[in-house]
XYZ file of C-alpha atoms in Angstrom:
639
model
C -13.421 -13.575 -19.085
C -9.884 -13.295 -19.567
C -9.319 -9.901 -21.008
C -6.898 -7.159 -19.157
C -3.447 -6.596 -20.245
C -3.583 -3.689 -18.114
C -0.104 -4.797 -16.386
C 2.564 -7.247 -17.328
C 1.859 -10.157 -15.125
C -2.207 -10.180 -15.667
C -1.715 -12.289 -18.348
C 0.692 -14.675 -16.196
C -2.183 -14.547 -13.180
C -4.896 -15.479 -15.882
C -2.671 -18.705 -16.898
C -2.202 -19.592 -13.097
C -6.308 -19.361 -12.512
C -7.896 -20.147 -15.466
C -5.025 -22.619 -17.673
C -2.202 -22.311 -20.060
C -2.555 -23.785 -23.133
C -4.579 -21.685 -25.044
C -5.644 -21.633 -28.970
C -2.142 -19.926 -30.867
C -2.984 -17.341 -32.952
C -0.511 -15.197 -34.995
C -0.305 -11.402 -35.045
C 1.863 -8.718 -36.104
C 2.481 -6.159 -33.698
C 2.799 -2.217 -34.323
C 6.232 -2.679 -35.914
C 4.857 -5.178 -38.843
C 6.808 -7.949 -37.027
C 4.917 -11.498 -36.126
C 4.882 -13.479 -33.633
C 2.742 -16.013 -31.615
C 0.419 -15.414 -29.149
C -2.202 -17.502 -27.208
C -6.003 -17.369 -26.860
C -7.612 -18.828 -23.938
C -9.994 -21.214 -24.754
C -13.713 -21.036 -23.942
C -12.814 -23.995 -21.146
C -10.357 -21.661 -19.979
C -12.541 -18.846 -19.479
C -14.806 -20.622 -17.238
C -12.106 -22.417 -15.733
C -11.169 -19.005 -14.201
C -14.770 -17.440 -14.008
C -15.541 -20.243 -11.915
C -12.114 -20.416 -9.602
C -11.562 -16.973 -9.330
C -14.142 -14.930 -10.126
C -16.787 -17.276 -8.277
C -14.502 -18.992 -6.313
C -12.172 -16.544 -4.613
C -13.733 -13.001 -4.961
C -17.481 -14.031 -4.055
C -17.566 -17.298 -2.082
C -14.327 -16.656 -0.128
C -16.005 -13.477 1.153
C -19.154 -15.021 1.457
C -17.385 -17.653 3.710
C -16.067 -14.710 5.630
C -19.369 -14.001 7.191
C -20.662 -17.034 7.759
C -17.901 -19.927 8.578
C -14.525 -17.892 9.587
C -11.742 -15.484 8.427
C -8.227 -16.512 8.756
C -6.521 -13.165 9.034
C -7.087 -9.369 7.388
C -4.282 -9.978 5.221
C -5.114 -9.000 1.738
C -5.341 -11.887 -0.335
C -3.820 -13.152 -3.398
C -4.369 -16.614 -4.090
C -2.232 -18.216 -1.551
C -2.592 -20.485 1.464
C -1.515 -18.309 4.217
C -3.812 -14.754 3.633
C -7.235 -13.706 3.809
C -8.662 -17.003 2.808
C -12.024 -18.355 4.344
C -11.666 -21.000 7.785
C -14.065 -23.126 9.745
C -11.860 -23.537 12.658
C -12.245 -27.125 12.225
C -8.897 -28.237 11.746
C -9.193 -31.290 9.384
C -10.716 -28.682 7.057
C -8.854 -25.814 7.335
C -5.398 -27.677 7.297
C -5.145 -28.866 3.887
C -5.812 -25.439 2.702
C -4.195 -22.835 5.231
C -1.837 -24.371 7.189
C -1.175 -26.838 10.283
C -2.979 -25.072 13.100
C -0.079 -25.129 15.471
C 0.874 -21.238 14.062
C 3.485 -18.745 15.665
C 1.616 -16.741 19.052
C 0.978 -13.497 16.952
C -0.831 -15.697 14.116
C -2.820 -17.986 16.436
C -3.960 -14.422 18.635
C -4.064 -12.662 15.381
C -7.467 -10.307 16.383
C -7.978 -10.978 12.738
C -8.349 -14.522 12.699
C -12.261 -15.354 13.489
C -13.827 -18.751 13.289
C -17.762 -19.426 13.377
C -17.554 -23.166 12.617
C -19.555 -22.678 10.021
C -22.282 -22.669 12.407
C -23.890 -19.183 10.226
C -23.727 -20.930 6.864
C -25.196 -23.905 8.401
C -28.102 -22.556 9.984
C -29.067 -20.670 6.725
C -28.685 -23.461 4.578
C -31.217 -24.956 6.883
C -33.371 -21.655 6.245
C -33.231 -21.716 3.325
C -34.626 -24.987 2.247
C -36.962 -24.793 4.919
C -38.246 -21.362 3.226
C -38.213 -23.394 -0.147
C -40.617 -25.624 1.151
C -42.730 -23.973 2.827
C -42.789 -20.481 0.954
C -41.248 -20.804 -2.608
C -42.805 -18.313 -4.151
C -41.182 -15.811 -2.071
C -37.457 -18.019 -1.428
C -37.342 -17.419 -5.541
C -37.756 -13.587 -4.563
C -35.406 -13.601 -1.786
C -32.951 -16.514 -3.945
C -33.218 -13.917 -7.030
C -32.258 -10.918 -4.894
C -29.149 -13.407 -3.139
C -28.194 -13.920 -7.035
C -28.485 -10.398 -8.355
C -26.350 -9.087 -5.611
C -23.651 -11.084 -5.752
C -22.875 -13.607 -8.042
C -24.644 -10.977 -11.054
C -22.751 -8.862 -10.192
C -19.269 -11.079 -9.945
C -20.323 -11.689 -13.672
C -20.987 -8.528 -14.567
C -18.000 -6.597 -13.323
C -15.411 -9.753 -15.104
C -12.811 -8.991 -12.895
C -9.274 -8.696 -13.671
C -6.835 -11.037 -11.280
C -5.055 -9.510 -8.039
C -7.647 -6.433 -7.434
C -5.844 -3.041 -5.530
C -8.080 -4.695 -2.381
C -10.403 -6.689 -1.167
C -13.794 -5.974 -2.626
C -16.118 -7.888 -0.714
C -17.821 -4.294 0.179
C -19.111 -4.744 -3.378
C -21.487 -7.720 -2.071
C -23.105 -6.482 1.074
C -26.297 -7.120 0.039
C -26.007 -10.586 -1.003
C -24.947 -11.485 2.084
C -27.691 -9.651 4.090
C -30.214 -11.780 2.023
C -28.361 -14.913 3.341
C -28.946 -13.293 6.296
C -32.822 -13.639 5.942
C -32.581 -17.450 5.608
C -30.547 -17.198 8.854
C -33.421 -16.120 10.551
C -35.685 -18.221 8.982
C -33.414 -21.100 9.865
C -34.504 -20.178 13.293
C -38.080 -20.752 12.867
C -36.714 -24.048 10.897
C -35.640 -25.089 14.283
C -37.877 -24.204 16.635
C -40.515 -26.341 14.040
C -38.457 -29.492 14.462
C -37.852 -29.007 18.119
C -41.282 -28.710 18.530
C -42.362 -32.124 16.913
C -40.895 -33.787 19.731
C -41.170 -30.763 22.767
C -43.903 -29.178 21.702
C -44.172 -25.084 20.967
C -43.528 -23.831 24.815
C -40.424 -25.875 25.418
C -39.218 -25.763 21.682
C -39.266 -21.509 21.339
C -36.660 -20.870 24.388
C -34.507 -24.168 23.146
C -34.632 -22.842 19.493
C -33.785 -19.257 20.472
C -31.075 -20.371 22.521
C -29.196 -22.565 20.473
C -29.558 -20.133 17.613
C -28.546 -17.382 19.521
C -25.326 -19.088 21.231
C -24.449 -20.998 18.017
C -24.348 -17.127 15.558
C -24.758 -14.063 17.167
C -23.256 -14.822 20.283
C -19.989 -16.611 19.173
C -19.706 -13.752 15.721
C -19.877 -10.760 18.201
C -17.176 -12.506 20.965
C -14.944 -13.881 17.561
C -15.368 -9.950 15.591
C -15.646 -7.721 18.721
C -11.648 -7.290 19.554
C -11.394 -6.268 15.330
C -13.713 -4.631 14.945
C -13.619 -2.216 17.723
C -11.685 1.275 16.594
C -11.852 2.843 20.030
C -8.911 5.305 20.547
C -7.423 4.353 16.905
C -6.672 7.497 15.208
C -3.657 6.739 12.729
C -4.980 8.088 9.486
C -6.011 11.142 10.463
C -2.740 11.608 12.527
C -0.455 10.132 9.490
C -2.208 13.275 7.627
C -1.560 15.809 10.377
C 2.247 14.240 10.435
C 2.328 14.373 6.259
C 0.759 18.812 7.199
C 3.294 19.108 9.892
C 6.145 18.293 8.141
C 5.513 21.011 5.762
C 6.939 24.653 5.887
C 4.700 27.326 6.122
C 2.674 28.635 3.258
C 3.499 25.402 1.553
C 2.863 23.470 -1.755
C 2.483 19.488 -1.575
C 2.599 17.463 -4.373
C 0.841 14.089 -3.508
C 0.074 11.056 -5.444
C -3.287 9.491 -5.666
C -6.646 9.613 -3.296
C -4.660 7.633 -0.337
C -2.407 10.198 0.202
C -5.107 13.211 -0.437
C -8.273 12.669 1.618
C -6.556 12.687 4.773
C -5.035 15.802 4.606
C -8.059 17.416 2.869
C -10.009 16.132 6.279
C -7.241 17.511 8.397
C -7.992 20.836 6.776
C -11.481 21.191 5.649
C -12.933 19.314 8.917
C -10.478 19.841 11.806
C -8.744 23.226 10.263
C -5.137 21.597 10.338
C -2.970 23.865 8.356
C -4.912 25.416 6.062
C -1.515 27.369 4.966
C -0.817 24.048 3.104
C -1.973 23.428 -0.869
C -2.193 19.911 -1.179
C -2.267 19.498 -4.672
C -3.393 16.175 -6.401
C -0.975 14.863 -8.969
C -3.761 12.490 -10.367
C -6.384 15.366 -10.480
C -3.647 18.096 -12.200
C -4.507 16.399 -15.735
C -7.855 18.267 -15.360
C -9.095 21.416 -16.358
C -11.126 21.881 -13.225
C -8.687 20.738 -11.168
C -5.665 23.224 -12.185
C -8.568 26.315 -11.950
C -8.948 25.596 -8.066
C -5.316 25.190 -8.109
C -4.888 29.226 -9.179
C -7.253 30.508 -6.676
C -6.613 31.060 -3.566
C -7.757 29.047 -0.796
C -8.543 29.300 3.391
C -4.798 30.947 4.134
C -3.217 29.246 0.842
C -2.065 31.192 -1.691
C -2.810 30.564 -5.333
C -0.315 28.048 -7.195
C 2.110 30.079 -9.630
C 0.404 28.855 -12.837
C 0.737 30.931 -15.848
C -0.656 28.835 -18.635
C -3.722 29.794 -19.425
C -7.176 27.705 -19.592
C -7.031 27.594 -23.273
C -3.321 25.504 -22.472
C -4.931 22.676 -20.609
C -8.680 22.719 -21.059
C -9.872 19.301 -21.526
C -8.291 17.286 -24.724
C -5.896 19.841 -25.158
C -2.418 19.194 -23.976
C -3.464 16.135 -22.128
C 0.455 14.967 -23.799
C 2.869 17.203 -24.580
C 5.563 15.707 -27.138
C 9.172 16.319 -27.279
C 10.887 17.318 -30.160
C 14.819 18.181 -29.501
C 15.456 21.482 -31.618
C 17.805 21.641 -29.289
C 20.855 19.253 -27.196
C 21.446 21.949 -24.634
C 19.660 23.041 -21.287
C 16.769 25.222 -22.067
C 15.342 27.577 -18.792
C 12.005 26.476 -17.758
C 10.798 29.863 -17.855
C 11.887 29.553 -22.074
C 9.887 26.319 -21.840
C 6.664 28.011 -20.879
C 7.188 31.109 -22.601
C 7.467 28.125 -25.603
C 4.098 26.724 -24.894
C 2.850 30.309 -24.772
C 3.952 31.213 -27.906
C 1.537 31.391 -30.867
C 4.629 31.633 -32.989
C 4.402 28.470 -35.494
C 8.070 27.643 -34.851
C 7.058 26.588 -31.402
C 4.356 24.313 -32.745
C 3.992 21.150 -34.938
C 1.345 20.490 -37.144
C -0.053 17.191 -37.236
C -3.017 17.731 -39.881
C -4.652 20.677 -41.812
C -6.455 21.224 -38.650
C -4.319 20.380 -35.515
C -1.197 22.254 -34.080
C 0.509 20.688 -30.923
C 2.690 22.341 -28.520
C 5.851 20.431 -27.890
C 8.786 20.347 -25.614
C 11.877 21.939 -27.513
C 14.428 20.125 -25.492
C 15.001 16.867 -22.969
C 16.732 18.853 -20.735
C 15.363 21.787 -19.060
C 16.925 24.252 -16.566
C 16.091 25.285 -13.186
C 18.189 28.531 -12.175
C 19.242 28.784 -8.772
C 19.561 32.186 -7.035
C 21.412 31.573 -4.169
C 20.614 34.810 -1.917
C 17.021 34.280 -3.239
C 16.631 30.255 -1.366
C 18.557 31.578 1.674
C 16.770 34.316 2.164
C 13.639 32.541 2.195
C 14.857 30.006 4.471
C 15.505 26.757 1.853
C 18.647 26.626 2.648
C 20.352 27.234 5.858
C 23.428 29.986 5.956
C 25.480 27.797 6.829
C 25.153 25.471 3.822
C 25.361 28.295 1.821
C 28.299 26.675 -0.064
C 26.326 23.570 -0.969
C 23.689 25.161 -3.069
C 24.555 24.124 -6.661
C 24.463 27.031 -9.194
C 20.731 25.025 -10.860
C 19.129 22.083 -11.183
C 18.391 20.410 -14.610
C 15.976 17.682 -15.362
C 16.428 15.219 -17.623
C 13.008 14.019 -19.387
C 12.355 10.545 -20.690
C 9.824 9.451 -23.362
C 9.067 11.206 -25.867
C 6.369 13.212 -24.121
C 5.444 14.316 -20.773
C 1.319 14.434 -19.305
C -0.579 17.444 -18.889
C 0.080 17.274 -14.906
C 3.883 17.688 -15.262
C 3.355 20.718 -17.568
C 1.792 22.213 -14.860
C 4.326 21.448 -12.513
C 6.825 22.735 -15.183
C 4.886 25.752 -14.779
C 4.837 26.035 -10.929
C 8.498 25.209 -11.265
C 9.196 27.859 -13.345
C 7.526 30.377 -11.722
C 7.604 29.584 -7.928
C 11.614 30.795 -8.187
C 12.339 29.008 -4.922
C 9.805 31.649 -3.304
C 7.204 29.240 -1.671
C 8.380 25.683 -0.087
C 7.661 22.502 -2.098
C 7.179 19.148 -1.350
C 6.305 15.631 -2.507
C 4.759 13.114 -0.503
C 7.711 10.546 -2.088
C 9.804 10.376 -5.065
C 10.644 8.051 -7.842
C 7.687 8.517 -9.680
C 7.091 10.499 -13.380
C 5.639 13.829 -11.405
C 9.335 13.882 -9.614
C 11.229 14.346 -12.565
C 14.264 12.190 -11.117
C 14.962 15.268 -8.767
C 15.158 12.918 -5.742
C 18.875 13.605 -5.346
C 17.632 17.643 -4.419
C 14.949 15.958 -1.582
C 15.388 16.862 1.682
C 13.874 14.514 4.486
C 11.698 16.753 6.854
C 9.387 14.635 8.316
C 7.026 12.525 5.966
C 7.346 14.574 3.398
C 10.328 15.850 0.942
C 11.420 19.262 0.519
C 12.751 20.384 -2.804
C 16.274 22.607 -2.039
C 19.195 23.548 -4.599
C 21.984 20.955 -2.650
C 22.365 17.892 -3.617
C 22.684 14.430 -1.936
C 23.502 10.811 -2.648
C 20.605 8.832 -2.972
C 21.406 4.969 -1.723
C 18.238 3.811 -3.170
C 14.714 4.033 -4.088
C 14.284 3.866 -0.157
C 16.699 5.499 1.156
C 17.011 8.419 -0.040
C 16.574 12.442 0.668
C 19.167 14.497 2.409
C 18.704 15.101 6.214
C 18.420 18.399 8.156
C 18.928 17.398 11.879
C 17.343 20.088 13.896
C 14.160 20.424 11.182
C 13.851 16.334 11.058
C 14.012 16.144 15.197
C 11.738 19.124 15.670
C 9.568 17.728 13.805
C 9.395 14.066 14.364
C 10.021 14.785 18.368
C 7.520 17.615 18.491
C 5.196 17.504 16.242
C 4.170 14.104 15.267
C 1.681 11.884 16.546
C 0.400 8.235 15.581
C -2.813 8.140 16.589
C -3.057 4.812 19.507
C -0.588 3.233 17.862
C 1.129 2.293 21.223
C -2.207 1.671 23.134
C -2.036 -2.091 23.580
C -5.992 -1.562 23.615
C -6.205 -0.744 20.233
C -6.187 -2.676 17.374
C -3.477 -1.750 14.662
C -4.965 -3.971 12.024
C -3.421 -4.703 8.236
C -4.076 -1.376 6.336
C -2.731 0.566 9.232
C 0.685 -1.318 9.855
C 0.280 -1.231 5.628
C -0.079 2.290 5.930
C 3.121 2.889 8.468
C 5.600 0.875 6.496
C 4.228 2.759 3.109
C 5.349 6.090 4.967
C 8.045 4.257 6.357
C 7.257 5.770 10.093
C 10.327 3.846 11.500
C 12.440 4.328 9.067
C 12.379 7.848 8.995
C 13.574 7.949 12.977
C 16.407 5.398 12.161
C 17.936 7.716 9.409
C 17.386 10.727 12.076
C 19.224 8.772 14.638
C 22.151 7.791 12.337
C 22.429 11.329 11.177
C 22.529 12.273 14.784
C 25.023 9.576 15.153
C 27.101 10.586 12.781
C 27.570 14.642 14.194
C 28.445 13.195 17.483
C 24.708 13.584 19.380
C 24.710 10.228 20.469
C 22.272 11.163 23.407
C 20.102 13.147 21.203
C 20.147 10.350 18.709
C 18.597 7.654 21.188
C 16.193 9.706 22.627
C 14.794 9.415 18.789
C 14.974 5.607 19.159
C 13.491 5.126 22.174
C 10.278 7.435 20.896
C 10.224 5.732 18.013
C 9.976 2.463 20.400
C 7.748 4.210 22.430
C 5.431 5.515 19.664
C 5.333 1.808 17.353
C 6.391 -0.541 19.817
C 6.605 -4.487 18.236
C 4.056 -5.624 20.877
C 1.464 -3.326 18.738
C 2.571 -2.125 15.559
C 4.093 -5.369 13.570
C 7.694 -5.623 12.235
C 8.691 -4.623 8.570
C 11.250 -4.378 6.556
C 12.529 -1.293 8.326
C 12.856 -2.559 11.750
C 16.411 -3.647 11.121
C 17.047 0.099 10.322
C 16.431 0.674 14.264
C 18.435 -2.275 15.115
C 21.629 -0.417 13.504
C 20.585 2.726 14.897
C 20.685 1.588 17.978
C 24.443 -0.058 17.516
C 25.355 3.125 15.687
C 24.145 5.323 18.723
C 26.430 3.337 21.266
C 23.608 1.367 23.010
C 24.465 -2.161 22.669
C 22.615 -3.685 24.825
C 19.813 -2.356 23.459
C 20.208 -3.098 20.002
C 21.114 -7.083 21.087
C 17.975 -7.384 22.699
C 16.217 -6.009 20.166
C 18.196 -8.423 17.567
C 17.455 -11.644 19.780
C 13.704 -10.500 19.718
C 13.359 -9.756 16.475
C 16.024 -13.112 15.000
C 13.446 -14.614 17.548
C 10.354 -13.791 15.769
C 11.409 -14.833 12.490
C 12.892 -17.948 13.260
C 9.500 -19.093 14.682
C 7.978 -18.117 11.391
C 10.476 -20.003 9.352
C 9.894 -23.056 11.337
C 6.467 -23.233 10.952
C 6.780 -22.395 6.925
C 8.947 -24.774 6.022
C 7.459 -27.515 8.639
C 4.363 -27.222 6.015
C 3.392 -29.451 2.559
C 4.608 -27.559 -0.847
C 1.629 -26.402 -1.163
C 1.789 -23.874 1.956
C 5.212 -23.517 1.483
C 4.839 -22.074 -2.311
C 2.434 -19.645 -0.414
C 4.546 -18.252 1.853
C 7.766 -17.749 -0.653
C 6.950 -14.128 0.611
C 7.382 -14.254 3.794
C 10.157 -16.832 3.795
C 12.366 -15.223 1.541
C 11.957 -11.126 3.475
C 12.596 -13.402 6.605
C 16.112 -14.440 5.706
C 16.745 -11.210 4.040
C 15.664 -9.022 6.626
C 17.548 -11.003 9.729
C 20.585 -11.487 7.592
C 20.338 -7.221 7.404
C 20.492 -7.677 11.086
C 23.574 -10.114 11.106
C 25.333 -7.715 9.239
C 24.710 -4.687 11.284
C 25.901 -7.267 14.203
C 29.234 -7.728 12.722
C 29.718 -4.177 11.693
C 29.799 -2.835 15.340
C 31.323 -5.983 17.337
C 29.041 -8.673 17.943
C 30.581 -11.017 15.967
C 29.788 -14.004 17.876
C 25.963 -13.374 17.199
C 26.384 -12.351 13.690
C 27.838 -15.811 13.025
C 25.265 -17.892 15.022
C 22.753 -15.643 13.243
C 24.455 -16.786 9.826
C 24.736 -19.971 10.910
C 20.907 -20.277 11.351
C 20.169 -18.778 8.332
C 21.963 -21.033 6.100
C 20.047 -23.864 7.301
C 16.827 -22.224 7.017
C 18.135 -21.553 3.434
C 19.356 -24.782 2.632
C 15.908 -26.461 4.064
C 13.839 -24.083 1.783
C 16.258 -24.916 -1.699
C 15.109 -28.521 -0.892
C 11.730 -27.311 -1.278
C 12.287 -26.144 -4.351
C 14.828 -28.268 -6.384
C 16.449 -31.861 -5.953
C 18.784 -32.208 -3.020
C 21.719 -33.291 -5.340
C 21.578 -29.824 -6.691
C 22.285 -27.962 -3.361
C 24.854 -25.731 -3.031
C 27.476 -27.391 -1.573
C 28.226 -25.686 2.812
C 31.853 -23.921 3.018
């Protein structure tokens, strides 16, 4: 059962579940070297079949639907998200938590309890069904089986799935759902032994009917309703609208691309735009659509030919340095072009490869060329750096990043390009020539500091505002009548919505447009207010915005509010056994990091008094969670 080494810490995940001791084995890796490695014994196998597999992906969704949900948090083996309640507190507490939570836990929307009232009443139809009909409970038991627990077996899991996944057993729990039912009937035949039939139906039906339906529809109702919530489609009109016209944009995976493809094919939002698909660029198929044109989209600049990437060929591209210097991209894919042998390497009697001459290619940069077509203002004329080069690591590049090579090469700064985000292999570490213009990053010829992985992307003022102010919407985010649930307040700090308005501000700030710069804020507040949209790690961002654009008073309320919030987390963390409190490392540790953000951006513009008290607090917090961790006599000694 234990079997992926997919990613690093599977095989730490499989040890946590499933047992650490193993069988050791030796083995000699790739270099002829030897070392020690563990099997997991048979034991340990079902050991994590049984608690994970069974356990936590089938009967904690199972217990979903038919005793309670704690929150919509995605799970990951921890007491304080998206495990399976009652709402009877002498069962839930040794598992989840005391019940005496923070407000916005205990009114989480999220948080449903049934008292296991569904899961009892089909236990009781379902045994009543065995006796009295078990030919057909084995049919209806075998169909239970196949669709959920077979299938838990058959699929073997790895630990700490992309999502939840108890979609994948809908069906098992609709044939619980039949015992449900019959557990009705169950009823209204015992009632009736002591009632008889016309007093036992309305008593049965009643009871039934206020003890499931009644009290899952009033506990699921305020969650499940998605009246007047239109985020993802707005996020992709935001992603369209920050876009040039006649643009190309580079996104990531199916998250970022379905959106946008159902802002253009179904509600004909910018159909100027090529979203291209960095995933779906290593195929054949894929990079044909890409060279046609499209609604009002032009073709993408790709020169290779089909014989360059059809499938198997080129899916990796080596390098092999003939050369230390920059090479022009154009060279590069004239290189790949070439049927000249020098250009090649042969691997076998059979097989020639194209390769990469060089780990450093050459972008030119024609500055009349970008200004003219508007990538760089006039008046930064004297910031556009003569070219760009990238610098390649590995020892090969994927078939996608050819292509953009090839785009690259052959766009010559005519048509606008952006990428959803940066820091990924697609990028080709040209982050530091990103310019912020909404959601999205525009590739330009000047260069900026990046401050981190985060923050980073230069910052037009008037493009970033006109968009942001005029152009974006968020889709009931600020309706206090609709439900913002996990994925979407997942899905604003992924795009980092209020982040993006604090840098605005700041840059704003920083020219002197104090004014213009809180009319950004107080959107932003307006747009993905706290009350509705949840805090993350980029709501201290605001907080020094607000200092930064001269409204003080502002920015202390917000930091009381916000210091508030988290201190009423803390206390209830670290108020729980070790058991809970191992859970919520998490959350306790982006707690003190993200107020003691806060503190700082206190003492940096005068409040000194509250960045101290703030400190102050903190260190006890800090202190109190250490002793959860190692022996008091090891503390840190207080200054």
């Amino acid at each position: 059962r234990m079997w992926s080494d997919q990613s690093d810490d599977h095989a730490d995940i499989y040890k946590a579940w499933g047992g650490s001791k193993g069988i050791p084995l030796q083995v000699t890796n790739q270099s002829g070297e030897k070392s020690i490695v563990r099997k997991p014994r048979f034991s340990e196998n079902l050991k994590f079949m049984f608690s994970y597999q069974f356990g936590y992906m089938y009967f904690r969704y199972f217990m979903w639907n038919f005793s309670g949900r704690q929150n919509d948090t995605q799970g990951t083996g921890g007491a304080i998200n998206g495990n399976w309640i009652t709402g009877i507190r002498f069962l839930d507490e040794p598992r989840t938590g005391t019940y005496d939570l923070p407000e916005d836990l205990r009114k989480d929307p999220s948080r449903n309890v049934y008292y296991m009232l569904p899961f009892l009443l089909g236990l009781i139809g379902m045994f009543f069904h065995l006796n009295t009909d078990n030919r057909n409970w084995f049919n209806v038991m075998l169909l239970f089986i196949m669709t959920g627990l077979a299938i838990v077996f058959y699929l073997n899991q790895y630990p700490n799935q992309p999502r939840e996944r108890d979609y994948a057993y809908a069906g098992s729990f609709y044939f619980y759902a039949v015992w449900i039912g019959l557990g009705v009937l169950a009823l209204f035949r015992g009632i009736s032994l002591f009632t008889g039939e016309r007093v036992a139906a309305p008593l049965a039906g009643i009871a039934c009917f206020l003890a499931v339906p009644l009290i899952m529809g009033m506990q699921n109702w305020d969650d499940h309703d998605r009246s007047g919530r239109y985020l993802a489609r707005d996020v992709a009109f935001n992603y369209l609208e920050s876009c040039a016209p006649n643009s190309i944009l580079f996104t990531n995976g199916d998250n970022d691309t379905f959106p946008l493809w159902y802002a253009q094919e179904v509600e004909g939002k910018r159909k100027d735009i090529r979203v291209c698909n960095l995933m779906l660029l290593n195929t054949d198929w894929y990079i044909e659509q890409m060279k046609q044109k499209m609604y009002e989209s032009d073709p993408l600049p790709v020169s290779l030919p089909i014989k360059k990437y059809y499938d198997g060929i080129n899916n990796q591209v080596f390098i092999v340095e003939k050369t230390k210097d920059p090479v022009d991209i154009k060279t590069i894919i004239d290189w790949i072009l070439s049927e000249n042998p020098a250009t090649k390497v042969r691997i076998s009697a059979n097989e020639i490869l194209d390769i990469i001459p060089t780990k450093t290619i050459r972008i030119p940069v024609d500055a009349a060329k970008v200004i003219e077509s508007g990538t760089v203002r006039q008046e930064d004329s004297s910031k556009i750096v003569p070219y760009i080069d990238i610098k390649l690591k590995g020892n090969s590049i994927l078939k996608s990043q050819l292509i953009i090579l090839d785009i690259l090469a052959h766009n010559d700064w005519k048509r606008p390009i952006y990428y959803v985000t940066g820091y990924h292999n697609d990028a080709f570490g040209l982050e530091e020539y990103f310019q912020l213009e909404g959601l999205a990053y525009r590739l330009i010829p000047v260069r900026s500091e990046n401050k981190s992985w985060v923050d980073y992307g230069r910052i037009d003022t008037d493009i970033l505002y006109e968009n942001i102010m005029k152009k974006f919407v968020w889709g009931g985010a600020n309706d206090r009548n609709v439900y913002i649930d996990y994925n979407h307040n997942r899905t604003l700090t992924v795009v980092r919505a209020r982040l993006q308005y604090a840098k605005l501000a700041k840059a704003l700030a920083a020219e002197g447009k104090k004014d213009k710069a809180l009319e950004v804020l107080d959107r932003c507040m307006d747009v993905l207010p706290p009350e509705n949209v949840k805090y993350d790690p980029y709501y201290p961002d605001l907080i020094e915005a607000y200092f930064a654009a001269g409204n003080n008073e502002k920015a202390l309320k917000l930091t009381n509010d916000y210091c508030s919030y988290n201190y009423k987390h803390l206390d209830y963390y670290l108020s729980q056994s070790q058991y809970i409190i191992s859970s919520a490392e998490y959350e306790i540790q982006s707690a003190i990091q993200y107020t003691s953000k806060v503190s700082t951006a206190c003492m940096t513009y005068g409040a000194r008094n509250l960045a101290e008290e703030i400190d102050k607090k903190l260190e006890t917090y800090y202190r109190d969670y250490l002793k959860t961790r190692i022996p008091e006599d090891q503390l840190p000694v207080s200054d």
